[in-house]
Short mmCIF file of C-alpha atoms and ligand atoms in Angstrom, two decimals:
data_model
loop_
_atom_site.label_atom_id
_atom_site.label_comp_id
_atom_site.label_asym_id
_atom_site.label_seq_id
_atom_site.Cartn_x
_atom_site.Cartn_y
_atom_site.Cartn_z
CA MET A 1 -0.16 -0.01 -0.29
CA HIS A 2 1.03 3.29 -0.87
CA PRO A 3 2.35 5.32 2.48
CA ALA A 4 0.31 7.94 2.05
CA SER A 5 -3.02 5.89 2.53
CA HIS A 6 -1.98 5.72 5.99
CA THR A 7 -2.07 9.37 6.79
CA ALA A 8 -5.42 10.58 8.11
CA LYS A 9 -6.57 13.08 5.48
CA GLY A 10 -8.12 16.55 7.03
CA PRO A 11 -11.72 17.91 5.90
CA LEU A 12 -12.06 19.80 2.24
CA PRO A 13 -12.29 23.13 2.47
CA ALA A 14 -15.78 25.40 2.70
CA HIS A 15 -14.03 28.03 1.42
CA VAL A 16 -11.47 28.82 -1.52
CA GLY A 17 -10.38 31.58 -2.58
CA ILE A 18 -8.35 31.75 -5.90
CA ILE A 19 -5.93 34.74 -6.82
CA MET A 20 -6.28 34.06 -10.88
CA ASP A 21 -2.77 35.18 -12.00
CA GLY A 22 -0.71 35.07 -15.33
CA ASN A 23 -3.43 35.50 -18.02
CA GLY A 24 -0.71 38.58 -19.14
CA ARG A 25 2.19 35.44 -19.15
CA TRP A 26 0.48 32.73 -21.13
CA ALA A 27 -0.41 35.21 -23.81
CA GLN A 28 3.10 36.81 -24.08
CA GLN A 29 5.06 33.36 -23.81
CA ARG A 30 2.41 32.77 -27.31
CA ASN A 31 3.34 36.06 -28.62
CA GLN A 32 -0.49 37.26 -28.19
CA ARG A 33 -2.23 40.07 -26.94
CA ARG A 34 -3.07 40.06 -23.28
CA SER A 35 -7.25 40.54 -24.15
CA GLN A 36 -6.12 36.38 -25.46
CA GLY A 37 -5.12 35.40 -22.15
CA HIS A 38 -8.00 37.36 -20.50
CA LEU A 39 -10.20 35.29 -22.91
CA GLU A 40 -8.25 31.73 -21.86
CA GLY A 41 -8.60 32.48 -18.13
CA LEU A 42 -11.95 32.62 -18.30
CA LYS A 43 -12.56 29.51 -19.71
CA THR A 44 -10.26 27.90 -17.37
CA ALA A 45 -12.59 29.80 -14.23
CA LYS A 46 -15.25 27.87 -16.04
CA ARG A 47 -13.97 24.61 -15.83
CA ILE A 48 -13.00 25.66 -12.03
CA VAL A 49 -16.75 26.83 -10.98
CA GLN A 50 -17.76 23.57 -12.36
CA ALA A 51 -14.80 21.88 -10.70
CA ALA A 52 -15.43 23.00 -7.14
CA GLY A 53 -19.46 22.66 -7.66
CA GLY A 54 -18.43 18.36 -7.92
CA LEU A 55 -16.31 18.37 -5.71
CA GLY A 56 -18.67 19.90 -3.15
CA ILE A 57 -16.38 23.17 -1.74
CA ALA A 58 -19.01 25.30 -0.41
CA TYR A 59 -17.32 29.00 -1.23
CA LEU A 60 -15.57 29.86 -4.00
CA THR A 61 -14.06 33.46 -4.36
CA LEU A 62 -12.61 34.43 -7.65
CA TYR A 63 -10.04 37.10 -7.64
CA VAL A 64 -11.41 39.23 -11.24
CA PHE A 65 -10.52 42.56 -10.57
CA SER A 66 -8.77 44.45 -7.62
CA THR A 67 -9.08 48.02 -6.76
CA GLU A 68 -5.37 48.02 -8.47
CA ASN A 69 -6.54 46.46 -11.87
CA TRP A 70 -7.15 49.91 -12.89
CA LYS A 71 -4.01 50.85 -12.94
CA ARG A 72 -3.87 48.96 -16.58
CA THR A 73 -4.71 50.35 -20.21
CA ALA A 74 -8.10 51.51 -20.39
CA GLY A 75 -8.05 48.63 -23.38
CA GLU A 76 -6.95 46.01 -21.15
CA VAL A 77 -9.91 47.13 -18.51
CA GLY A 78 -12.68 47.34 -20.82
CA PHE A 79 -12.07 44.17 -22.48
CA ILE A 80 -11.88 42.05 -18.51
CA MET A 81 -15.37 44.92 -18.18
CA GLY A 82 -16.49 43.15 -21.08
CA LEU A 83 -15.68 39.43 -20.39
CA VAL A 84 -17.42 39.73 -16.70
CA LYS A 85 -20.78 41.01 -18.51
CA GLN A 86 -20.76 38.23 -20.69
CA TYR A 87 -19.93 35.51 -18.90
CA LEU A 88 -22.50 36.40 -16.17
CA ALA A 89 -25.53 36.75 -19.04
CA ALA A 90 -24.03 33.48 -20.76
CA GLU A 91 -24.00 31.41 -18.09
CA MET A 92 -27.33 32.29 -16.26
CA ASP A 93 -28.36 28.88 -17.71
CA PHE A 94 -25.28 26.75 -16.24
CA PHE A 95 -25.58 28.91 -13.09
CA ARG A 96 -29.75 27.59 -12.75
CA LYS A 97 -28.82 23.97 -13.62
CA SER A 98 -26.29 23.60 -11.27
CA ARG A 99 -27.80 25.73 -8.96
CA ILE A 100 -25.07 28.24 -7.80
CA ARG A 101 -25.35 31.53 -6.43
CA ILE A 102 -23.28 34.31 -7.02
CA ARG A 103 -22.48 36.81 -5.45
CA HIS A 104 -19.82 39.81 -5.59
CA ALA A 105 -17.23 41.38 -3.53
CA GLY A 106 -15.73 44.52 -4.07
CA ASP A 107 -16.81 48.14 -4.45
CA PRO A 108 -19.91 48.76 -7.19
CA ALA A 109 -19.66 52.50 -6.58
CA GLY A 110 -16.19 52.50 -8.52
CA LEU A 111 -17.56 49.91 -11.60
CA PRO A 112 -19.22 51.00 -14.75
CA ARG A 113 -22.61 51.14 -14.51
CA GLU A 114 -23.83 48.58 -16.66
CA ILE A 115 -21.38 45.68 -15.05
CA ALA A 116 -22.66 47.06 -11.27
CA GLY A 117 -26.29 46.66 -12.40
CA GLU A 118 -25.72 43.00 -14.47
CA ILE A 119 -24.09 41.90 -11.00
CA GLN A 120 -26.45 43.23 -8.92
CA ARG A 121 -29.22 41.97 -11.55
CA VAL A 122 -27.80 38.03 -11.16
CA CYS A 123 -26.90 38.15 -7.70
CA GLU A 124 -30.64 38.64 -7.14
CA ASP A 125 -31.74 36.12 -9.62
CA THR A 126 -29.54 33.76 -8.15
CA GLN A 127 -30.03 34.25 -4.29
CA ASP A 128 -32.38 31.11 -3.28
CA PHE A 129 -29.86 28.70 -5.02
CA THR A 130 -28.44 26.40 -2.70
CA GLY A 131 -25.57 24.44 -4.37
CA LEU A 132 -21.99 26.44 -4.85
CA GLN A 133 -21.25 30.10 -4.07
CA VAL A 134 -19.47 31.40 -6.19
CA ILE A 135 -18.00 35.14 -5.38
CA LEU A 136 -16.73 37.28 -7.38
CA ALA A 137 -13.85 39.84 -6.24
CA LEU A 138 -14.20 42.70 -8.95
CA ASN A 139 -12.99 46.24 -7.99
CA TYR A 140 -12.01 44.00 -4.61
CA GLY A 141 -8.96 45.63 -2.62
CA GLY A 142 -8.90 43.92 0.97
CA ARG A 143 -7.88 47.44 2.55
CA ASP A 144 -10.71 48.87 0.74
CA ALA A 145 -12.73 46.37 1.86
CA ILE A 146 -11.77 47.31 5.47
CA ILE A 147 -12.05 50.97 4.86
CA ARG A 148 -15.55 50.57 3.57
CA ALA A 149 -16.50 48.33 6.86
CA ILE A 150 -15.23 50.96 8.81
CA ARG A 151 -17.16 53.48 7.16
CA ARG A 152 -20.52 51.34 7.60
CA LEU A 153 -19.75 50.42 11.35
CA ILE A 154 -19.14 55.27 11.93
CA ALA A 155 -22.50 55.65 9.70
CA GLN A 156 -24.38 53.54 12.71
CA GLY A 157 -23.44 55.73 15.30
CA PRO A 158 -21.92 55.58 18.43
CA GLN A 159 -22.03 51.55 19.86
CA GLU A 160 -21.64 50.62 23.40
CA GLY A 161 -18.78 48.93 24.77
CA PRO A 162 -15.24 48.59 22.57
CA LEU A 163 -15.78 47.07 18.84
CA THR A 164 -15.13 43.06 19.30
CA GLU A 165 -13.99 41.57 16.18
CA THR A 166 -17.55 39.92 15.77
CA GLU A 167 -19.13 44.03 15.54
CA PHE A 168 -15.81 44.53 12.97
CA ARG A 169 -17.06 41.35 10.67
CA ARG A 170 -20.93 42.08 10.27
CA CYS A 171 -19.40 45.66 8.59
CA LEU A 172 -17.56 43.26 6.02
CA ASP A 173 -19.07 42.94 2.32
CA ASN A 174 -20.17 39.33 3.00
CA PRO A 175 -20.83 38.75 7.19
CA ASP A 176 -22.30 35.35 6.10
CA ILE A 177 -19.63 33.89 4.45
CA PRO A 178 -17.08 32.01 6.26
CA ASP A 179 -13.69 32.91 6.34
CA PRO A 180 -11.37 31.16 3.39
CA ASP A 181 -9.88 27.66 4.40
CA LEU A 182 -7.51 28.15 1.04
CA ILE A 183 -6.12 30.58 -0.76
CA ILE A 184 -4.43 29.29 -3.98
CA ARG A 185 -2.52 31.46 -5.99
CA THR A 186 -1.79 30.75 -9.61
CA ALA A 187 1.57 31.76 -11.79
CA GLY A 188 4.09 31.46 -9.12
CA GLU A 189 4.30 34.57 -6.96
CA TRP A 190 4.01 34.59 -3.82
CA ARG A 191 2.13 37.28 -2.33
CA THR A 192 -1.23 38.06 -0.92
CA SER A 193 -2.05 41.61 -4.10
CA ASN A 194 -4.88 42.86 -1.49
CA PHE A 195 -6.89 40.11 -1.45
CA LEU A 196 -8.90 39.07 1.64
CA LEU A 197 -6.65 40.25 4.32
CA TRP A 198 -9.31 40.12 7.35
CA GLU A 199 -10.68 37.03 6.69
CA GLY A 200 -7.38 34.85 5.70
CA ALA A 201 -6.32 35.74 8.48
CA TYR A 202 -5.82 31.45 8.97
CA ALA A 203 -6.25 30.68 5.33
CA GLU A 204 -3.36 27.83 4.35
CA TYR A 205 -1.72 29.37 0.83
CA TYR A 206 -1.13 27.04 -1.61
CA VAL A 207 1.36 28.09 -4.56
CA SER A 208 1.22 26.95 -8.24
CA ASP A 209 3.49 27.81 -10.68
CA LYS A 210 1.18 27.24 -13.31
CA LEU A 211 -0.40 30.03 -15.21
CA TRP A 212 -3.55 30.54 -14.86
CA PRO A 213 -5.01 29.79 -18.59
CA ASP A 214 -3.42 26.06 -18.12
CA TRP A 215 -5.07 25.11 -14.58
CA THR A 216 -7.45 22.41 -14.68
CA ALA A 217 -9.69 20.62 -12.59
CA GLU A 218 -6.81 18.74 -11.91
CA ASP A 219 -4.90 21.22 -10.38
CA LEU A 220 -7.38 21.92 -8.01
CA ARG A 221 -7.70 18.66 -7.06
CA GLU A 222 -3.91 18.29 -6.21
CA ALA A 223 -4.43 22.10 -4.05
CA LEU A 224 -7.69 20.19 -1.86
CA ALA A 225 -5.04 17.21 -1.69
CA ARG A 226 -2.19 19.37 -0.58
CA TYR A 227 -4.39 21.29 1.83
CA GLN A 228 -5.75 17.86 3.93
CA THR A 229 -2.40 17.03 5.09
CA ARG A 230 -2.34 20.61 6.75
CA GLU A 231 -2.24 20.59 10.46
CA ARG A 232 -4.05 23.56 10.89
CA ARG A 233 -3.18 25.27 14.55
CA TYR A 234 -4.87 29.40 14.97
CA GLY A 235 -2.02 29.41 17.08
CA GLY A 236 -2.17 26.36 19.28
CA ALA A 237 -0.16 24.59 20.14
CA GLY A 238 -1.08 21.98 17.64
CA THR A 239 -1.32 18.11 18.22
C1 IPE B 1 -4.83 37.91 -13.61
O1 IPE B 1 -3.96 37.77 -14.89
C2 IPE B 1 -5.86 38.44 -14.57
C3 IPE B 1 -6.20 40.18 -13.65
C4 IPE B 1 -5.28 40.32 -12.99
C5 IPE B 1 -7.41 41.18 -14.21
P1 IPE B 1 -2.87 39.32 -15.24
O2 IPE B 1 -3.41 40.15 -16.20
O3 IPE B 1 -2.39 39.88 -13.77
O4 IPE B 1 -1.68 38.22 -16.23
P2 IPE B 1 0.07 38.37 -16.00
O5 IPE B 1 0.52 38.68 -14.10
O6 IPE B 1 0.66 39.97 -16.70
O7 IPE B 1 1.02 37.55 -16.52
C1 IPE B 2 -3.98 40.00 -8.61
O1 IPE B 2 -2.76 39.62 -9.61
C2 IPE B 2 -5.57 40.24 -9.07
C3 IPE B 2 -5.73 39.80 -9.67
C4 IPE B 2 -5.80 37.86 -9.75
C5 IPE B 2 -7.24 39.71 -10.27
P1 IPE B 2 -2.15 40.86 -10.37
O2 IPE B 2 -1.74 40.89 -11.49
O3 IPE B 2 -3.20 42.45 -10.35
O4 IPE B 2 -1.32 41.46 -8.82
P2 IPE B 2 0.71 41.44 -9.17
O5 IPE B 2 0.84 43.34 -9.65
O6 IPE B 2 1.14 40.96 -9.75
O7 IPE B 2 0.23 41.72 -7.13
MG1 MG B 3 -1.21 39.28 -12.66
#
């Protein structure tokens, strides 16, 4: 018997976050435009959403566009926004059939109005679906999310007693969603790039050298298997 089969396997993560990186490099390697990389990246996102649902993951947060990604050319930004809109419109049947609930993390106020409107519509149309929840982090920044939570707190007026983590958490975009258990980054860079700063305090990290357009369901399974071998101690002394 393989030695690995004697090792106790931990549970699957309930919430997986993915920093989908490497679209530009994928295109560059092929002497293609960056937009071609984003197009392929969208195909991967569809594959991974399908795979995550099949594997029984409850929440999948996809980092689609950061608050810093506005630094890119208007052409690239416009292309990505167009892809998001197209994805939401084209996949509605798939969401319905697979009972997928779409949610948004990030500041809708900073998005082009038609994109914000489309997201809101799809979030509403899928809100009763009880399958996989896919959270699209779009115009998302961890620092921005914290600042917006603080603004909500201030708007609530003075509270009794010192602020607690539980109360603060309630002011974040999606307070009902549990913290990510596993954060995956593709394309080999070891940084958070402003992703889930508050919620990811005790997330396990997994970095894959493969570029996002090359990612497959098998890569997701591998990441989950590696996660299952980790011992999460949360600051305790461990077992
Ligand atoms: C990730 O791929 C997609 C977004 C950040 C929108 P990149 O476009 O960052 O790809 P690289 O990092 O340039 O390869
Ligand atoms: C992080 O990737 C954001 C998304 C994947 C949407 P970036 O490509 O923007 O991150 P940096 O610039 O390499 O840190
Ligand atoms: Mg990148």
